């Protein structure tokens, strides 16, 4: 079924080195539009590194070198003429640890909008409300939009970070273990949210929870020691893994 | 055995601390006793003029050193690559600057600001008019003090910026901020308290320094407050020095000298107190978890 959808984002021969140490080698992976792709694999296998390469976040670490291509709608985001800022507006990111900015809840949600120079106050708050509703946190913060974002609980902070990312309406949303710091209830809400987000965005989800990958993703990609070992429809990868390492991982004997 | 040793060490520390506190109290008390009386009764014009001059030169110093110092810190913390040679040179220069005795700054200020920059300006702006910029004045004293304040501002601001977690920068970048925007909208505001601490400490240090202004603009006596940046000025620290060394009757000058010292101490101590409060806030801000 995913085959029918056009390709939104595609990594081609993507490698990342930190100070000449290869952490990600030659990964090629195509992501269909409006789908959820889960990235799984043992800790340290390069999932976050791959994710960060997809919106050029390695640009600013001097020790990192990225090779290969990442095509967004067929165009390489690493082409010298492409502005990383524009890329990041189209490819949003939610980090492994909630990282609200100092300032109020409203400041956080409107940060990206204010950068994009939309100064109209009323449309700012409207769009903030829409984003907060979409991230299923509106009811909890509607009465205290001016309060410090740091006064929220971890789960609320993470949903605020999601709201902040979708407020600028990116086309792709990269989520790095968005539930790793959350309780089951908050996790459930975020999973429901991801399923909802899929209707508009292309979602890439790094997760350590195999159950979560099965619940929310259409496609699953398994990474091991910096390489992409296997990818395919989620049900197929979990029920009938082709590669020995994948078998061991999804059955819980490595990782 | 060990515990007895510990106790002796503890007692010695307490003694040292008590001595230190006593000295401070003795200094402040004796100055206050002599000085406040003179402040209240025999208010001298000189004292008011010296206070005004101190304010003026400190203001100029702040104006010159804060933007340059903070921007240098921003460059070092946010943009410079540590392995670049230029970065290493800037760092070494800042460290060297911090270690230079302040009298050397005075000499440098005379040579560079007064004679080189000042005379140079005169030659271009007022040919044949004599010295307008090219003589000691409050402007060049402020500039010289600014050079003295720079390393303090740069080092503390850079540290404050480095304490801002990288996740915050990345949060901004991921929302489509350029690096400049991430720096000025996220890193710098987050480091605000730490940067301010450095700035206030630097101002506090600069306000009490006499050596850098000796040859660059301080005067024994001026009939009025400096209304022009190219005028010479009176300064509390220098006034104190002049009163204590140049009067023929040292004893009669004592009350005035004490009054000057009280004012000078009040200025520097209150600036340091402000710095302490700001640093306290910076520490709290750096660990929001600890506050919750
Ligand atoms: N900035 C960096 N400098 C040097 N090495 C790094 C850097 N970031 C990551 N690495 C290394 O790259 C490898 C992959 O790290 P990465 O964070 O991508 O793993 P991960 O799959 O996301 O792990 P986890 O599931 O624990 O988050 C690790 O060995 C890590 O030590
Ligand atoms: Mg990771």
CSV table of N, CA and C in Angstrom, one decimal, chain B residues 38-163:
chain,number,residue,atom,x,y,z
B,38,UNK,N,33.1,64.5,57.5
B,38,UNK,CA,33.6,65.4,56.5
B,38,UNK,C,32.6,65.5,55.3
B,39,UNK,N,32.0,64.3,55.0
B,39,UNK,CA,31.0,64.3,53.9
B,39,UNK,C,29.8,65.2,54.3
B,40,UNK,N,29.4,65.1,55.5
B,40,UNK,CA,28.2,65.9,55.9
B,40,UNK,C,28.5,67.3,56.1
B,41,UNK,N,29.5,67.6,56.9
B,41,UNK,CA,29.8,69.0,57.2
B,41,UNK,C,30.5,69.8,56.1
B,42,UNK,N,31.8,69.5,55.9
B,42,UNK,CA,32.6,70.3,55.0
B,42,UNK,C,32.6,69.8,53.6
B,43,UNK,N,31.4,69.7,53.0
B,43,UNK,CA,31.3,69.2,51.6
B,43,UNK,C,32.2,70.0,50.7
B,44,UNK,N,33.2,69.4,50.1
B,44,UNK,CA,34.1,70.1,49.3
B,44,UNK,C,33.6,70.0,47.8
B,45,UNK,N,33.8,71.0,47.1
B,45,UNK,CA,33.4,71.0,45.6
B,45,UNK,C,34.2,69.9,45.0
B,46,UNK,N,35.5,69.7,45.4
B,46,UNK,CA,36.3,68.7,44.8
B,46,UNK,C,35.7,67.4,44.8
B,47,UNK,N,35.1,67.0,45.9
B,47,UNK,CA,34.6,65.7,46.1
B,47,UNK,C,33.4,65.5,45.1
B,48,UNK,N,32.5,66.4,45.0
B,48,UNK,CA,31.4,66.3,44.1
B,48,UNK,C,31.9,66.2,42.6
B,49,UNK,N,32.9,67.0,42.3
B,49,UNK,CA,33.5,67.0,41.0
B,49,UNK,C,34.2,65.7,40.7
B,50,UNK,N,34.8,65.1,41.7
B,50,UNK,CA,35.5,63.9,41.5
B,50,UNK,C,34.5,62.7,41.3
B,51,UNK,N,33.4,62.8,42.1
B,51,UNK,CA,32.4,61.8,41.9
B,51,UNK,C,31.8,61.9,40.5
B,52,UNK,N,31.5,63.1,40.0
B,52,UNK,CA,31.0,63.3,38.7
B,52,UNK,C,31.9,62.7,37.6
B,53,UNK,N,33.2,63.1,37.8
B,53,UNK,CA,34.2,62.6,36.9
B,53,UNK,C,34.3,61.1,36.8
B,54,UNK,N,34.2,60.5,38.0
B,54,UNK,CA,34.3,59.0,38.1
B,54,UNK,C,33.1,58.5,37.3
B,55,UNK,N,31.9,59.0,37.5
B,55,UNK,CA,30.7,58.6,36.8
B,55,UNK,C,31.0,58.7,35.3
B,56,UNK,N,31.5,59.8,34.9
B,56,UNK,CA,31.6,60.1,33.4
B,56,UNK,C,32.6,59.1,32.8
B,57,UNK,N,33.8,58.9,33.5
B,57,UNK,CA,34.8,58.0,32.9
B,57,UNK,C,34.3,56.6,32.9
B,58,UNK,N,33.6,56.2,33.9
B,58,UNK,CA,33.0,54.8,34.0
B,58,UNK,C,32.0,54.6,32.9
B,59,UNK,N,31.2,55.6,32.7
B,59,UNK,CA,30.2,55.5,31.6
B,59,UNK,C,30.9,55.3,30.3
B,60,UNK,N,31.9,56.1,30.0
B,60,UNK,CA,32.6,56.0,28.7
B,60,UNK,C,33.2,54.6,28.6
B,61,UNK,N,33.8,54.2,29.7
B,61,UNK,CA,34.4,52.8,29.7
B,61,UNK,C,33.4,51.8,29.4
B,62,UNK,N,32.2,51.8,30.0
B,62,UNK,CA,31.2,50.9,29.8
B,62,UNK,C,30.7,50.9,28.3
B,63,UNK,N,30.5,52.0,27.8
B,63,UNK,CA,30.1,52.2,26.4
B,63,UNK,C,31.1,51.5,25.5
B,64,UNK,N,32.4,51.7,25.8
B,64,UNK,CA,33.4,51.2,24.9
B,64,UNK,C,33.6,49.7,25.1
B,65,UNK,N,33.5,49.2,26.3
B,65,UNK,CA,34.0,47.8,26.5
B,65,UNK,C,32.9,46.8,26.4
B,66,UNK,N,31.7,47.1,26.8
B,66,UNK,CA,30.6,46.1,26.8
B,66,UNK,C,30.3,45.6,25.5
B,67,UNK,N,29.9,46.4,24.5
B,67,UNK,CA,29.6,45.8,23.2
B,67,UNK,C,30.7,45.0,22.6
B,68,UNK,N,31.9,45.6,22.7
B,68,UNK,CA,33.1,44.9,22.1
B,68,UNK,C,33.4,43.6,22.8
B,69,UNK,N,33.3,43.6,24.2
B,69,UNK,CA,33.6,42.4,25.0
B,69,UNK,C,32.6,41.3,24.8
B,70,UNK,N,31.3,41.7,24.8
B,70,UNK,CA,30.3,40.7,24.6
B,70,UNK,C,30.3,40.1,23.2
B,71,UNK,N,30.5,41.0,22.2
B,71,UNK,CA,30.6,40.4,20.8
B,71,UNK,C,31.8,39.5,20.7
B,72,UNK,N,32.9,39.8,21.3
B,72,UNK,CA,34.0,38.9,21.2
B,72,UNK,C,33.7,37.6,21.9
B,73,UNK,N,33.1,37.7,23.0
B,73,UNK,CA,32.7,36.4,23.7
B,73,UNK,C,31.7,35.6,22.9
B,74,UNK,N,30.8,36.3,22.2
B,74,UNK,CA,29.8,35.6,21.3
B,74,UNK,C,30.6,34.9,20.2
B,75,UNK,N,31.5,35.6,19.6
B,75,UNK,CA,32.3,35.0,18.6
B,75,UNK,C,33.1,33.8,19.1
B,76,UNK,N,33.7,34.0,20.2
B,76,UNK,CA,34.5,32.8,20.7
B,76,UNK,C,33.7,31.6,21.1
B,77,UNK,N,32.5,31.9,21.7
B,77,UNK,CA,31.7,30.8,22.2
B,77,UNK,C,30.9,30.2,21.1
B,78,UNK,N,30.4,31.0,20.2
B,78,UNK,CA,29.4,30.4,19.2
B,78,UNK,C,29.9,30.2,17.9
B,79,UNK,N,30.9,30.9,17.4
B,79,UNK,CA,31.3,30.8,16.0
B,79,UNK,C,32.7,30.3,15.8
B,80,UNK,N,33.6,30.6,16.7
B,80,UNK,CA,35.0,30.3,16.5
B,80,UNK,C,35.2,28.8,16.6
B,81,UNK,N,36.1,28.3,15.7
B,81,UNK,CA,36.4,26.8,15.8
B,81,UNK,C,37.7,26.7,16.7
B,82,UNK,N,37.6,25.9,17.7
B,82,UNK,CA,38.7,25.9,18.7
B,82,UNK,C,40.0,25.5,18.1
B,83,UNK,N,40.0,24.8,17.0
B,83,UNK,CA,41.3,24.4,16.4
B,83,UNK,C,41.9,25.4,15.5
B,84,UNK,N,41.2,26.5,15.2
B,84,UNK,CA,41.7,27.5,14.3
B,84,UNK,C,42.8,28.3,15.0
B,85,UNK,N,43.8,28.7,14.2
B,85,UNK,CA,44.9,29.4,14.8
B,85,UNK,C,44.4,30.8,15.3
B,86,UNK,N,43.5,31.4,14.6
B,86,UNK,CA,43.0,32.8,15.0
B,86,UNK,C,42.4,32.7,16.3
B,87,UNK,N,41.6,31.6,16.6
B,87,UNK,CA,40.9,31.5,17.9
B,87,UNK,C,41.9,31.4,19.0
B,88,UNK,N,43.0,30.6,18.7
B,88,UNK,CA,44.0,30.4,19.8
B,88,UNK,C,44.7,31.7,20.1
B,89,UNK,N,44.9,32.5,19.0
B,89,UNK,CA,45.6,33.8,19.2
B,89,UNK,C,44.7,34.8,20.0
B,90,UNK,N,43.4,34.8,19.7
B,90,UNK,CA,42.5,35.7,20.4
B,90,UNK,C,42.5,35.3,21.9
B,91,UNK,N,42.4,34.0,22.2
B,91,UNK,CA,42.3,33.5,23.5
B,91,UNK,C,43.6,33.9,24.3
B,92,UNK,N,44.7,33.7,23.7
B,92,UNK,CA,46.0,34.0,24.3
B,92,UNK,C,46.1,35.5,24.6
B,93,UNK,N,45.6,36.3,23.6
B,93,UNK,CA,45.7,37.7,23.8
B,93,UNK,C,44.8,38.2,25.0
B,94,UNK,N,43.6,37.6,25.1
B,94,UNK,CA,42.8,38.0,26.2
B,94,UNK,C,43.4,37.6,27.5
B,95,UNK,N,44.0,36.4,27.6
B,95,UNK,CA,44.6,36.0,28.8
B,95,UNK,C,45.8,36.9,29.2
B,96,UNK,N,46.6,37.2,28.2
B,96,UNK,CA,47.7,38.1,28.4
B,96,UNK,C,47.2,39.5,28.9
B,97,UNK,N,46.2,40.0,28.3
B,97,UNK,CA,45.6,41.3,28.7
B,97,UNK,C,45.2,41.3,30.1
B,98,UNK,N,44.6,40.2,30.6
B,98,UNK,CA,44.1,40.1,32.0
B,98,UNK,C,45.3,40.1,32.9
B,99,UNK,N,46.5,39.8,32.5
B,99,UNK,CA,47.6,39.7,33.5
B,99,UNK,C,48.5,40.9,33.5
B,100,UNK,N,48.2,41.9,32.6
B,100,UNK,CA,49.0,43.1,32.5
B,100,UNK,C,48.8,44.0,33.7
B,101,UNK,N,49.8,44.5,34.4
B,101,UNK,CA,49.6,45.4,35.5
B,101,UNK,C,49.0,46.7,35.0
B,102,UNK,N,48.1,47.3,35.9
B,102,UNK,CA,47.3,48.4,35.3
B,102,UNK,C,48.1,49.6,35.0
B,103,UNK,N,49.2,49.8,35.6
B,103,UNK,CA,50.0,51.0,35.3
B,103,UNK,C,50.5,50.9,33.8
B,104,UNK,N,50.7,49.7,33.4
B,104,UNK,CA,51.1,49.5,32.0
B,104,UNK,C,50.0,49.9,31.0
B,105,UNK,N,48.8,49.7,31.4
B,105,UNK,CA,47.6,50.2,30.6
B,105,UNK,C,47.7,51.7,30.5
B,106,UNK,N,48.0,52.3,31.6
B,106,UNK,CA,48.1,53.8,31.6
B,106,UNK,C,49.1,54.3,30.6
B,107,UNK,N,50.2,53.6,30.6
B,107,UNK,CA,51.3,54.0,29.6
B,107,UNK,C,50.8,53.7,28.2
B,108,UNK,N,50.2,52.6,28.0
B,108,UNK,CA,49.7,52.2,26.7
B,108,UNK,C,48.6,53.2,26.2
B,109,UNK,N,47.7,53.6,27.2
B,109,UNK,CA,46.7,54.6,26.8
B,109,UNK,C,47.3,55.9,26.4
B,110,UNK,N,48.3,56.3,27.1
B,110,UNK,CA,49.0,57.6,26.7
B,110,UNK,C,49.6,57.4,25.3
B,111,UNK,N,50.3,56.4,25.1
B,111,UNK,CA,50.9,56.2,23.8
B,111,UNK,C,50.0,55.9,22.6
B,112,UNK,N,49.0,55.1,22.9
B,112,UNK,CA,48.1,54.7,21.8
B,112,UNK,C,47.0,55.7,21.6
B,113,UNK,N,46.2,55.9,22.7
B,113,UNK,CA,45.0,56.7,22.5
B,113,UNK,C,45.3,58.2,22.4
B,114,UNK,N,46.1,58.7,23.3
B,114,UNK,CA,46.3,60.1,23.4
B,114,UNK,C,47.2,60.5,22.2
B,115,UNK,N,48.4,59.9,22.1
B,115,UNK,CA,49.4,60.4,21.2
B,115,UNK,C,49.1,59.9,19.7
B,116,UNK,N,48.7,58.6,19.6
B,116,UNK,CA,48.5,58.0,18.3
B,116,UNK,C,47.2,58.4,17.7
B,117,UNK,N,46.1,57.9,18.4
B,117,UNK,CA,44.8,58.1,17.9
B,117,UNK,C,44.4,59.6,18.0
B,118,UNK,N,44.6,60.2,19.2
B,118,UNK,CA,44.2,61.6,19.4
B,118,UNK,C,44.9,62.6,18.4
B,119,UNK,N,46.2,62.5,18.4
B,119,UNK,CA,47.0,63.4,17.5
B,119,UNK,C,46.6,63.1,16.1
B,120,UNK,N,46.4,61.8,15.8
B,120,UNK,CA,46.0,61.5,14.4
B,120,UNK,C,44.7,62.2,14.0
B,121,UNK,N,43.8,62.1,14.9
B,121,UNK,CA,42.5,62.8,14.7
B,121,UNK,C,42.7,64.3,14.4
B,122,UNK,N,43.5,64.8,15.3
B,122,UNK,CA,43.8,66.3,15.2
B,122,UNK,C,44.3,66.6,13.8
B,123,UNK,N,45.2,65.8,13.4
B,123,UNK,CA,45.9,66.1,12.1
B,123,UNK,C,44.9,66.1,11.0
B,124,UNK,N,43.9,65.2,11.1
B,124,UNK,CA,42.9,65.1,10.0
B,124,UNK,C,41.8,66.1,10.2
B,125,UNK,N,41.3,66.3,11.4
B,125,UNK,CA,40.1,67.1,11.6
B,125,UNK,C,40.4,68.6,11.9
B,126,UNK,N,41.5,68.8,12.6
B,126,UNK,CA,41.8,70.2,13.0
B,126,UNK,C,43.3,70.6,12.6
B,127,UNK,N,43.6,70.5,11.4
B,127,UNK,CA,45.0,70.8,11.1
B,127,UNK,C,45.4,72.2,11.5
B,128,UNK,N,46.6,72.3,12.2
B,128,UNK,CA,47.1,73.6,12.6
B,128,UNK,C,46.4,74.2,13.8
B,129,UNK,N,45.5,73.5,14.4
B,129,UNK,CA,44.8,74.1,15.6
B,129,UNK,C,45.4,73.7,16.9
B,130,UNK,N,46.4,72.8,16.9
B,130,UNK,CA,47.0,72.4,18.1
B,130,UNK,C,46.2,71.1,18.6
B,131,UNK,N,46.4,70.8,19.9
B,131,UNK,CA,45.8,69.6,20.4
B,131,UNK,C,44.4,69.8,20.8
B,132,UNK,N,43.5,69.1,20.1
B,132,UNK,CA,42.1,69.0,20.5
B,132,UNK,C,41.8,67.6,21.1
B,133,UNK,N,42.0,66.6,20.3
B,133,UNK,CA,41.8,65.3,20.8
B,133,UNK,C,43.2,64.8,21.3
B,134,UNK,N,44.3,65.4,20.9
B,134,UNK,CA,45.6,64.8,21.2
B,134,UNK,C,46.1,65.2,22.5
B,135,UNK,N,45.3,65.2,23.5
B,135,UNK,CA,45.8,65.4,24.9
B,135,UNK,C,45.0,64.6,25.9
B,136,UNK,N,45.5,64.4,27.1
B,136,UNK,CA,44.8,63.6,28.0
B,136,UNK,C,43.4,64.1,28.3
B,137,UNK,N,42.4,63.3,28.3
B,137,UNK,CA,41.0,63.7,28.6
B,137,UNK,C,40.2,62.5,29.0
B,138,UNK,N,38.9,62.8,29.3
B,138,UNK,CA,38.1,61.8,29.9
B,138,UNK,C,37.8,60.7,28.9
B,139,UNK,N,37.7,61.1,27.6
B,139,UNK,CA,37.5,60.1,26.5
B,139,UNK,C,38.6,59.0,26.5
B,140,UNK,N,39.8,59.5,26.5
B,140,UNK,CA,40.9,58.5,26.4
B,140,UNK,C,41.1,57.7,27.7
B,141,UNK,N,40.8,58.4,28.8
B,141,UNK,CA,40.8,57.6,30.1
B,141,UNK,C,39.8,56.5,30.0
B,142,UNK,N,38.6,56.8,29.6
B,142,UNK,CA,37.5,55.8,29.4
B,142,UNK,C,37.9,54.7,28.5
B,143,UNK,N,38.6,55.1,27.4
B,143,UNK,CA,39.0,54.0,26.4
B,143,UNK,C,40.1,53.1,27.1
B,144,UNK,N,41.0,53.7,27.8
B,144,UNK,CA,42.1,53.0,28.4
B,144,UNK,C,41.5,52.0,29.5
B,145,UNK,N,40.5,52.5,30.3
B,145,UNK,CA,39.9,51.6,31.2
B,145,UNK,C,39.1,50.5,30.5
B,146,UNK,N,38.6,50.8,29.4
B,146,UNK,CA,37.8,49.8,28.6
B,146,UNK,C,38.7,48.6,28.2
B,147,UNK,N,40.0,48.9,27.9
B,147,UNK,CA,40.9,47.9,27.5
B,147,UNK,C,41.1,47.0,28.7
B,148,UNK,N,41.2,47.6,29.9
B,148,UNK,CA,41.4,46.9,31.1
B,148,UNK,C,40.2,46.0,31.5
B,149,UNK,N,39.0,46.5,31.1
B,149,UNK,CA,37.8,45.8,31.5
B,149,UNK,C,37.5,44.7,30.5
B,150,UNK,N,38.0,44.8,29.3
B,150,UNK,CA,37.7,43.8,28.2
B,150,UNK,C,37.9,42.4,28.6
B,151,UNK,N,39.1,42.0,29.1
B,151,UNK,CA,39.3,40.6,29.4
B,151,UNK,C,38.3,40.0,30.4
B,152,UNK,N,38.0,40.8,31.4
B,152,UNK,CA,37.0,40.3,32.4
B,152,UNK,C,35.6,40.0,31.7
B,153,UNK,N,35.2,41.0,30.9
B,153,UNK,CA,33.9,40.8,30.2
B,153,UNK,C,34.0,39.6,29.3
B,154,UNK,N,35.0,39.5,28.5
B,154,UNK,CA,35.1,38.4,27.5
B,154,UNK,C,35.1,37.1,28.2
B,155,UNK,N,36.0,36.9,29.2
B,155,UNK,CA,36.1,35.6,29.9
B,155,UNK,C,34.8,35.2,30.5
B,156,UNK,N,34.2,36.1,31.3
B,156,UNK,CA,32.9,35.7,32.0
B,156,UNK,C,31.8,35.5,31.0
B,157,UNK,N,31.7,36.3,30.0
B,157,UNK,CA,30.6,36.2,29.1
B,157,UNK,C,30.7,34.9,28.3
B,158,UNK,N,32.0,34.6,27.9
B,158,UNK,CA,32.2,33.3,27.1
B,158,UNK,C,31.8,32.1,28.0
B,159,UNK,N,32.2,32.2,29.2
B,159,UNK,CA,31.8,31.0,30.1
B,159,UNK,C,30.3,30.9,30.2
B,160,UNK,N,29.6,32.1,30.4
B,160,UNK,CA,28.2,32.0,30.5
B,160,UNK,C,27.5,31.5,29.3
B,161,UNK,N,28.1,31.8,28.1
B,161,UNK,CA,27.5,31.3,26.9
B,161,UNK,C,27.7,29.8,26.7
B,162,UNK,N,28.9,29.4,27.2
B,162,UNK,CA,29.2,28.0,27.0
B,162,UNK,C,28.3,27.1,28.0
B,163,UNK,N,27.9,27.7,29.0
B,163,UNK,CA,27.0,27.0,29.9
B,163,UNK,C,25.6,26.8,29.3
